[in-house]
Amino acid sequence: MRAVDIIQKKRDGIELTDAEISFFLDGAMGGTVPDYQLSAFLMAVYFNGMTKEELKTFTSKMMHSGDLINFEGIKKFLIDKHSTGGVGDKTTIALAGLFAAFDIGTAKLSGRGLGHTGGTIDKFEAIDGFKFPETKEELINMVNETGTGIMGYSDKIVPLDKKLYSLRDVTATVSSIPLIASSIMSKKLAVQADGIILDVKVGSGAFMKDIDQARELAKTMLSIGDSFNRKVVTVLTNMDQPLGHAVGNANEIIEAIETLKGRGPEDFTELVETIVALALQIKGDVSTLEEGKAKVLEAIKSGKAIDHLKAFIACAGGNPDLVDDYSLLPKAKHEVEVKSNKSGWVYRIEAEEIGKSAMVLGAGRETKEDIIDHSVGVILKKKVGDYVKEGETLAIIQYNDKNLDSSIKLLEDAYTIEDREVSKTNVIFEIHSVNVL
């Protein structure tokens, strides 16, 4: 068997056997298949895709290229929620309290952000004294005690994905649906979970810019989940504008807490309620989404969700009093209001530009070496469909001593205001599932 013959076969659109895929990927990991041949293979996949059977083998080889993480000591029903990323996406923070309220465990591996704001780990580290588990045993203990456990990704999990992605990035093959799907699902499948919920962002602030592309990715990931007989739900959600009002780190912690107090933004609240309701369906506690949402509202009204978030913060070494005293979180030295230069309805908000306006202040990283400023960010006062008068505030920039003018320019350019009335947009587009609903 030769690598060049496998490349040729895939180039010509002929289905590869399990043995051929295994041979090729083993060679990629072992160094017998050089990067130039691996790059040629990735381009052939980009143009010809992969069949369901090819994807199953490809994903399995990725998944087994490193450690598989099992949580034998966890006594809870485990849900792994993954988002493809977006501006203002603080969903995991709110889920920490809500999942625990229903005895659902979250044992997930998360990364630090490289982009407009910090990742999940960065956001929680806005809390003074907050420390994540450093070992699997610490993670298991935290999940059993609080329902929630989050720790950083290890290079030992799916190392083949890291190798492939570095080549995809420089060979213009990042946008291949099969390669994206196998990359995400190999990491999800490598970590034990009873159910997987995938939040696929769609729009200007997401990697997937249009609904058809996002739907294809969702269906491909569901197909992979089906191949491994796993319970998987995909939720296609709107990222044509930032999620909620807060974009940053500390301010997103506050908005997530406010949501658990029943005072969250409409779009973010809808997303959180939907994801928790889906988790309850996967667990078997409810039979319909509406029934699940009703239970979520009960958990918020009773204070149960906020109590569980406090317990998680305390277990991680943070001060749970911050839930009722936001002065315990980092606060920027200054604020400036960005005002509208015309009257009309907000027609569009370019989410990516809002993300950049927060990043240049220090809320995110341009390079891995950059240090996050947890205190800075943006608070949107107007969203798509809102009417705004000339001189009225569009957003508030929270800043210290860095790049204010750039941030203002990016934010102003992000808003499009029209004379005609504009409808508010839905946050949930579609829900698909396999082996669940």
Coordinates of C-alpha atoms in Angstrom, one line a residue, residues 26-419:
D26 CA -1.0 6.0 10.9
G27 CA 1.7 7.2 8.5
A28 CA 0.8 10.8 9.1
M29 CA 1.2 10.3 12.9
G30 CA 4.3 8.2 12.6
G31 CA 6.1 10.4 10.0
T32 CA 6.1 8.0 7.1
V33 CA 3.6 10.1 5.2
P34 CA 5.2 13.5 4.8
D35 CA 3.3 16.8 5.1
Y36 CA 3.2 17.4 1.4
Q37 CA 1.3 14.2 0.8
L38 CA -1.0 14.8 3.7
S39 CA -1.7 18.3 2.3
A40 CA -2.6 16.7 -1.1
F41 CA -4.9 14.3 0.7
L42 CA -6.7 17.2 2.5
M43 CA -7.2 19.0 -0.7
A44 CA -8.7 15.9 -2.3
V45 CA -11.1 15.6 0.6
Y46 CA -11.9 19.3 0.3
F47 CA -13.1 18.7 -3.3
N48 CA -14.6 15.2 -3.0
G49 CA -15.8 15.0 0.6
M50 CA -16.1 11.7 2.5
T51 CA -18.8 9.1 2.7
K52 CA -20.4 8.2 6.0
E53 CA -18.2 5.1 6.3
E54 CA -15.0 7.0 5.4
L55 CA -15.9 9.6 8.0
K56 CA -16.5 7.0 10.7
T57 CA -13.1 5.5 10.1
F58 CA -11.4 8.9 9.8
T59 CA -13.0 10.2 13.0
S60 CA -12.2 7.0 14.9
K61 CA -8.5 7.2 13.9
M62 CA -8.4 10.8 15.0
M63 CA -10.2 10.0 18.3
H64 CA -7.8 7.1 19.0
S65 CA -4.7 9.0 18.1
G66 CA -4.3 10.1 21.8
D67 CA -5.8 9.5 25.2
L68 CA -9.5 8.7 25.7
I69 CA -10.9 10.4 28.8
N70 CA -13.3 8.4 31.0
F71 CA -14.8 9.6 34.2
E72 CA -15.4 6.3 36.1
G73 CA -15.9 8.1 39.4
I74 CA -18.6 10.5 38.3
K75 CA -22.1 9.7 39.6
K76 CA -24.1 12.1 37.4
F77 CA -25.6 12.1 33.9
L78 CA -23.0 13.8 31.7
I79 CA -23.8 16.3 29.0
D80 CA -21.0 17.8 26.8
K81 CA -22.2 21.1 25.3
H82 CA -20.0 22.5 22.6
S83 CA -20.3 25.8 20.7
T84 CA -18.6 26.5 17.4
G85 CA -17.8 30.0 18.8
G86 CA -19.3 33.4 18.7
V87 CA -19.3 36.9 20.0
G88 CA -20.8 37.3 23.5
D89 CA -21.2 33.5 24.0
K90 CA -21.2 33.1 27.7
T91 CA -23.5 30.0 27.7
T92 CA -21.3 27.7 29.6
I93 CA -21.3 30.0 32.6
A94 CA -25.1 30.0 32.9
L95 CA -25.3 26.2 32.2
A96 CA -23.0 25.6 35.2
G97 CA -25.8 26.5 37.5
L98 CA -28.7 25.1 35.5
F99 CA -27.3 21.7 34.6
A100 CA -26.4 21.2 38.3
A101 CA -29.9 22.1 39.3
F102 CA -31.2 19.0 37.5
D103 CA -28.4 16.7 38.6
I104 CA -26.8 16.8 35.2
G105 CA -23.0 16.8 35.2
T106 CA -20.7 18.8 33.0
A107 CA -17.2 17.5 32.7
K108 CA -15.7 19.3 29.8
L109 CA -12.4 20.3 28.4
S110 CA -12.3 23.9 27.3
G111 CA -9.7 26.2 25.7
R112 CA -8.4 29.7 26.2
G113 CA -9.6 32.2 23.6
L114 CA -7.6 33.3 20.6
G115 CA -9.7 36.1 19.1
H116 CA -12.2 38.8 20.1
T117 CA -12.7 37.7 23.8
G118 CA -11.4 35.0 26.1
G119 CA -12.5 31.4 26.0
T120 CA -14.6 29.8 28.8
I121 CA -11.5 29.3 31.0
D122 CA -10.5 33.0 30.5
K123 CA -14.0 34.2 31.5
F124 CA -14.1 32.2 34.7
E125 CA -10.6 33.4 35.6
A126 CA -12.1 37.0 35.8
I127 CA -13.1 35.7 39.2
D128 CA -10.4 36.3 41.8
G129 CA -8.9 33.1 43.2
F130 CA -10.8 30.9 40.7
K131 CA -8.7 27.8 39.8
F132 CA -9.6 25.0 37.5
P133 CA -8.8 21.4 38.2
E134 CA -5.4 20.3 37.1
T135 CA -5.9 16.5 37.2
K136 CA -8.7 14.2 36.1
E137 CA -9.2 13.2 39.8
E138 CA -9.7 16.8 40.8
L139 CA -12.2 17.3 37.9
I140 CA -14.2 14.2 39.0
N141 CA -14.4 15.4 42.6
M142 CA -15.5 18.9 41.5
V143 CA -18.3 17.4 39.3
N144 CA -19.5 15.1 42.0
E145 CA -19.6 18.0 44.5
T146 CA -21.0 20.8 42.3
G147 CA -22.2 19.2 39.1
T148 CA -19.7 21.2 37.0
G149 CA -16.1 20.5 36.1
I150 CA -14.1 22.3 33.5
M151 CA -10.4 22.0 32.7
G152 CA -8.0 22.9 29.9
Y153 CA -7.4 20.7 26.9
S154 CA -4.5 18.3 26.9
D155 CA -2.2 17.9 23.9
K156 CA -2.6 14.2 24.5
I157 CA -6.2 14.3 23.3
V158 CA -6.6 13.9 19.6
P159 CA -3.1 15.0 18.7
L160 CA -3.7 14.0 15.1
D161 CA -6.3 16.8 14.9
K162 CA -3.7 19.4 15.9
K163 CA -1.3 18.1 13.1
L164 CA -4.1 18.2 10.5
Y165 CA -5.4 21.6 11.5
S166 CA -1.9 23.2 11.2
L167 CA -1.8 22.0 7.6
R168 CA -5.4 22.9 6.8
D169 CA -4.7 26.4 8.0
V170 CA -2.0 26.9 5.4
T171 CA -3.5 24.9 2.5
A172 CA -6.9 26.6 2.3
T173 CA -8.8 23.5 3.4
V174 CA -10.1 24.8 6.8
S175 CA -13.6 25.2 5.4
S176 CA -14.1 21.5 4.4
I177 CA -17.3 20.3 6.1
P178 CA -16.1 16.7 6.6
L179 CA -12.8 17.9 8.1
I180 CA -14.5 20.4 10.4
A181 CA -17.0 17.8 11.5
S182 CA -14.4 15.1 12.2
S183 CA -12.3 17.6 14.1
I184 CA -15.1 18.6 16.4
M185 CA -16.6 15.1 16.8
S186 CA -13.3 13.3 17.4
K187 CA -12.7 15.6 20.4
K188 CA -16.2 15.1 21.7
L189 CA -16.1 11.4 21.3
A190 CA -12.7 11.1 23.0
V191 CA -14.3 12.4 26.2
Q192 CA -16.9 10.5 28.0
A193 CA -20.5 11.9 27.9
D194 CA -24.0 10.5 28.0
G195 CA -25.1 13.1 25.5
I196 CA -23.6 15.8 23.2
I197 CA -25.2 19.1 22.4
L198 CA -23.6 21.1 19.6
D199 CA -24.4 24.8 19.3
V200 CA -23.6 25.6 15.6
K201 CA -23.4 29.4 15.2
V202 CA -24.6 30.9 11.9
G203 CA -24.0 34.4 10.6
S204 CA -21.5 37.3 10.3
G205 CA -19.9 36.6 13.6
A206 CA -19.5 32.8 13.1
F207 CA -17.3 30.6 11.1
M208 CA -20.4 29.3 9.2
K209 CA -21.8 32.4 7.4
D210 CA -24.9 30.9 5.9
I211 CA -27.7 28.5 7.0
D212 CA -27.1 25.9 4.3
Q213 CA -23.5 25.6 5.2
A214 CA -24.3 25.3 8.9
R215 CA -27.0 22.8 8.2
E216 CA -24.6 20.6 6.2
L217 CA -22.1 20.7 9.1
A218 CA -24.8 19.9 11.6
K219 CA -26.0 16.9 9.6
T220 CA -22.5 15.7 9.1
M221 CA -21.8 15.7 12.8
L222 CA -25.0 14.0 13.5
S223 CA -24.1 11.3 11.0
I224 CA -20.8 10.8 12.8
G225 CA -22.6 10.6 16.1
D226 CA -25.0 8.0 14.6
S227 CA -22.0 5.9 13.4
F228 CA -20.8 5.7 17.0
N229 CA -24.3 5.2 18.4
R230 CA -24.1 8.4 20.5
K231 CA -26.9 10.7 21.5
V232 CA -26.2 14.0 19.7
V233 CA -28.3 17.1 19.2
T234 CA -27.3 20.1 17.0
V235 CA -28.8 23.5 17.5
L236 CA -28.4 26.1 14.7
T237 CA -28.3 29.5 16.3
N238 CA -28.1 33.1 15.1
M239 CA -24.7 34.9 15.2
D240 CA -25.6 37.8 12.9
Q241 CA -25.3 39.9 16.0
P242 CA -23.6 39.3 19.4
L243 CA -25.4 37.0 21.8
G244 CA -26.9 39.0 24.7
H245 CA -25.6 42.5 25.5
A246 CA -22.2 41.9 27.1
V247 CA -19.0 41.2 25.2
G248 CA -15.9 40.8 27.2
N249 CA -15.1 38.6 30.2
A250 CA -16.2 40.0 33.6
N251 CA -19.2 41.7 32.0
E252 CA -20.2 38.3 30.5
I253 CA -20.0 36.7 33.9
I254 CA -22.4 39.3 35.2
E255 CA -24.8 38.8 32.3
A256 CA -24.8 35.1 32.8
I257 CA -25.6 35.6 36.6
E258 CA -28.3 38.0 35.7
T259 CA -29.8 35.4 33.4
L260 CA -29.9 32.9 36.3
K261 CA -31.7 35.5 38.3
G262 CA -34.4 35.8 35.6
R263 CA -33.1 39.1 34.3
G264 CA -31.1 38.1 31.3
P265 CA -31.4 39.4 27.7
E266 CA -34.2 37.8 25.7
D267 CA -32.0 36.1 23.1
F268 CA -29.4 34.7 25.6
T269 CA -32.2 33.5 27.9
E270 CA -33.9 31.7 25.0
L271 CA -30.7 29.9 24.0
V272 CA -29.9 28.8 27.6
E273 CA -33.5 27.6 28.2
T274 CA -33.4 25.6 25.0
I275 CA -30.1 23.9 25.6
V276 CA -31.1 22.9 29.2
A277 CA -34.5 21.6 27.9
L278 CA -32.7 19.5 25.3
A279 CA -30.4 18.1 28.0
L280 CA -33.4 17.1 30.0
Q281 CA -34.9 15.4 26.9
I282 CA -31.6 13.5 26.4
K283 CA -31.6 12.5 30.1
G284 CA -35.2 11.3 29.8
D285 CA -36.6 13.7 32.4
V286 CA -39.0 15.3 29.9
S287 CA -40.6 14.3 26.7
T288 CA -41.0 17.7 25.0
L289 CA -39.0 20.9 24.7
E290 CA -41.8 23.0 26.2
E291 CA -41.9 20.8 29.3
G292 CA -38.2 21.1 29.7
K293 CA -38.3 24.9 29.4
A294 CA -41.0 25.1 32.1
K295 CA -38.7 23.2 34.4
V296 CA -35.8 25.6 33.6
L297 CA -38.0 28.6 34.5
E298 CA -38.9 26.9 37.8
A299 CA -35.2 26.4 38.6
I300 CA -34.5 30.0 37.9
K301 CA -37.5 31.4 39.9
S302 CA -36.7 29.2 42.9
G303 CA -33.1 30.4 43.1
K304 CA -31.9 26.8 42.7
A305 CA -29.8 27.6 39.6
I306 CA -28.0 30.5 41.2
D307 CA -27.3 28.5 44.4
H308 CA -25.6 25.8 42.3
L309 CA -23.5 28.5 40.5
K310 CA -22.4 29.9 43.9
A311 CA -21.4 26.4 45.0
F312 CA -19.3 25.9 41.8
I313 CA -17.5 29.2 42.3
A314 CA -16.8 28.5 46.0
C315 CA -15.5 25.0 45.1
A316 CA -13.1 26.5 42.6
G317 CA -11.6 28.9 45.1
G318 CA -13.6 32.0 44.1
N319 CA -15.8 34.2 46.3
P320 CA -19.5 33.2 45.8
D321 CA -20.5 36.6 47.2
L322 CA -19.8 38.1 43.8
V323 CA -23.1 36.7 42.6
D324 CA -24.8 39.4 44.6
D325 CA -21.9 42.0 44.6
Y326 CA -20.5 42.6 41.2
S327 CA -17.9 45.0 42.6
L328 CA -15.9 41.9 43.5
L329 CA -15.3 41.4 39.7
P330 CA -12.7 43.4 37.8
K331 CA -14.0 46.8 36.6
A332 CA -12.6 49.0 33.9
K333 CA -11.4 52.5 34.9
H334 CA -13.5 54.3 32.3
E335 CA -16.7 54.1 30.3
V336 CA -17.7 56.0 27.2
E337 CA -21.1 56.0 25.4
V338 CA -21.1 55.5 21.6
K339 CA -24.1 57.4 20.2
S340 CA -26.1 57.0 17.0
N341 CA -25.6 59.7 14.3
K342 CA -29.1 59.1 12.9
S343 CA -32.6 58.0 13.8
G344 CA -34.0 54.7 12.6
W345 CA -34.1 51.0 13.2
V346 CA -31.1 48.9 13.8
Y347 CA -30.9 46.8 10.7
R348 CA -27.6 44.9 11.2
I349 CA -24.9 44.6 13.8
E350 CA -21.7 43.0 12.4
A351 CA -20.9 40.6 15.3
E352 CA -17.3 40.1 14.3
E353 CA -16.7 43.9 14.3
I354 CA -18.2 44.2 17.8
G355 CA -15.9 41.3 18.9
K356 CA -12.9 43.2 17.4
S357 CA -13.9 46.4 19.2
A358 CA -13.7 44.5 22.5
M359 CA -10.4 42.7 21.5
V360 CA -8.5 45.8 20.8
L361 CA -9.2 47.0 24.3
G362 CA -7.6 43.8 25.7
A363 CA -10.7 41.6 26.1
G364 CA -9.2 39.0 23.7
R365 CA -5.9 37.8 22.3
E366 CA -4.3 38.5 18.9
T367 CA -1.5 36.1 19.8
K368 CA -1.2 33.3 22.3
E369 CA 1.2 35.4 24.3
D370 CA -1.3 38.3 24.9
I371 CA -2.6 38.8 28.4
I372 CA -6.4 39.2 28.8
D373 CA -7.7 42.3 30.5
H374 CA -10.8 40.8 32.2
S375 CA -12.3 44.2 33.1
V376 CA -12.8 45.7 29.6
G377 CA -15.4 45.1 27.0
V378 CA -18.6 46.4 25.3
I379 CA -22.2 46.6 26.5
L380 CA -24.7 46.8 23.7
K381 CA -27.7 49.0 24.4
K382 CA -29.4 48.5 21.1
K383 CA -29.9 45.3 19.2
V384 CA -31.3 44.4 15.7
G385 CA -34.9 45.5 15.4
D386 CA -34.6 48.2 18.1
Y387 CA -35.5 51.8 17.3
V388 CA -32.8 54.4 18.0
K389 CA -33.0 58.2 18.0
E390 CA -30.1 60.4 16.8
G391 CA -27.8 61.0 19.8
E392 CA -29.1 58.0 21.7
T393 CA -26.6 55.5 23.0
L394 CA -25.9 52.4 20.9
A395 CA -23.3 50.9 23.2
I396 CA -21.0 51.5 26.1
I397 CA -17.3 50.8 25.9
Q398 CA -15.6 49.8 29.1
Y399 CA -11.9 50.6 28.8
N400 CA -8.6 51.2 30.6
D401 CA -5.7 52.8 28.7
K402 CA -5.7 51.0 25.4
N403 CA -7.0 51.6 21.8
L404 CA -10.2 53.5 22.7
D405 CA -10.3 55.3 19.3
S406 CA -9.9 52.0 17.4
S407 CA -12.6 50.4 19.5
I408 CA -15.1 53.3 18.9
K409 CA -14.5 53.2 15.1
L410 CA -15.0 49.4 15.0
L411 CA -18.2 49.7 17.0
E412 CA -19.6 52.5 14.9
D413 CA -18.9 50.7 11.7
A414 CA -20.6 47.5 13.1
Y415 CA -24.0 49.2 13.2
T416 CA -26.3 49.7 10.2
I417 CA -29.4 51.8 10.8
E418 CA -32.2 52.0 8.3
D419 CA -35.3 54.3 8.0

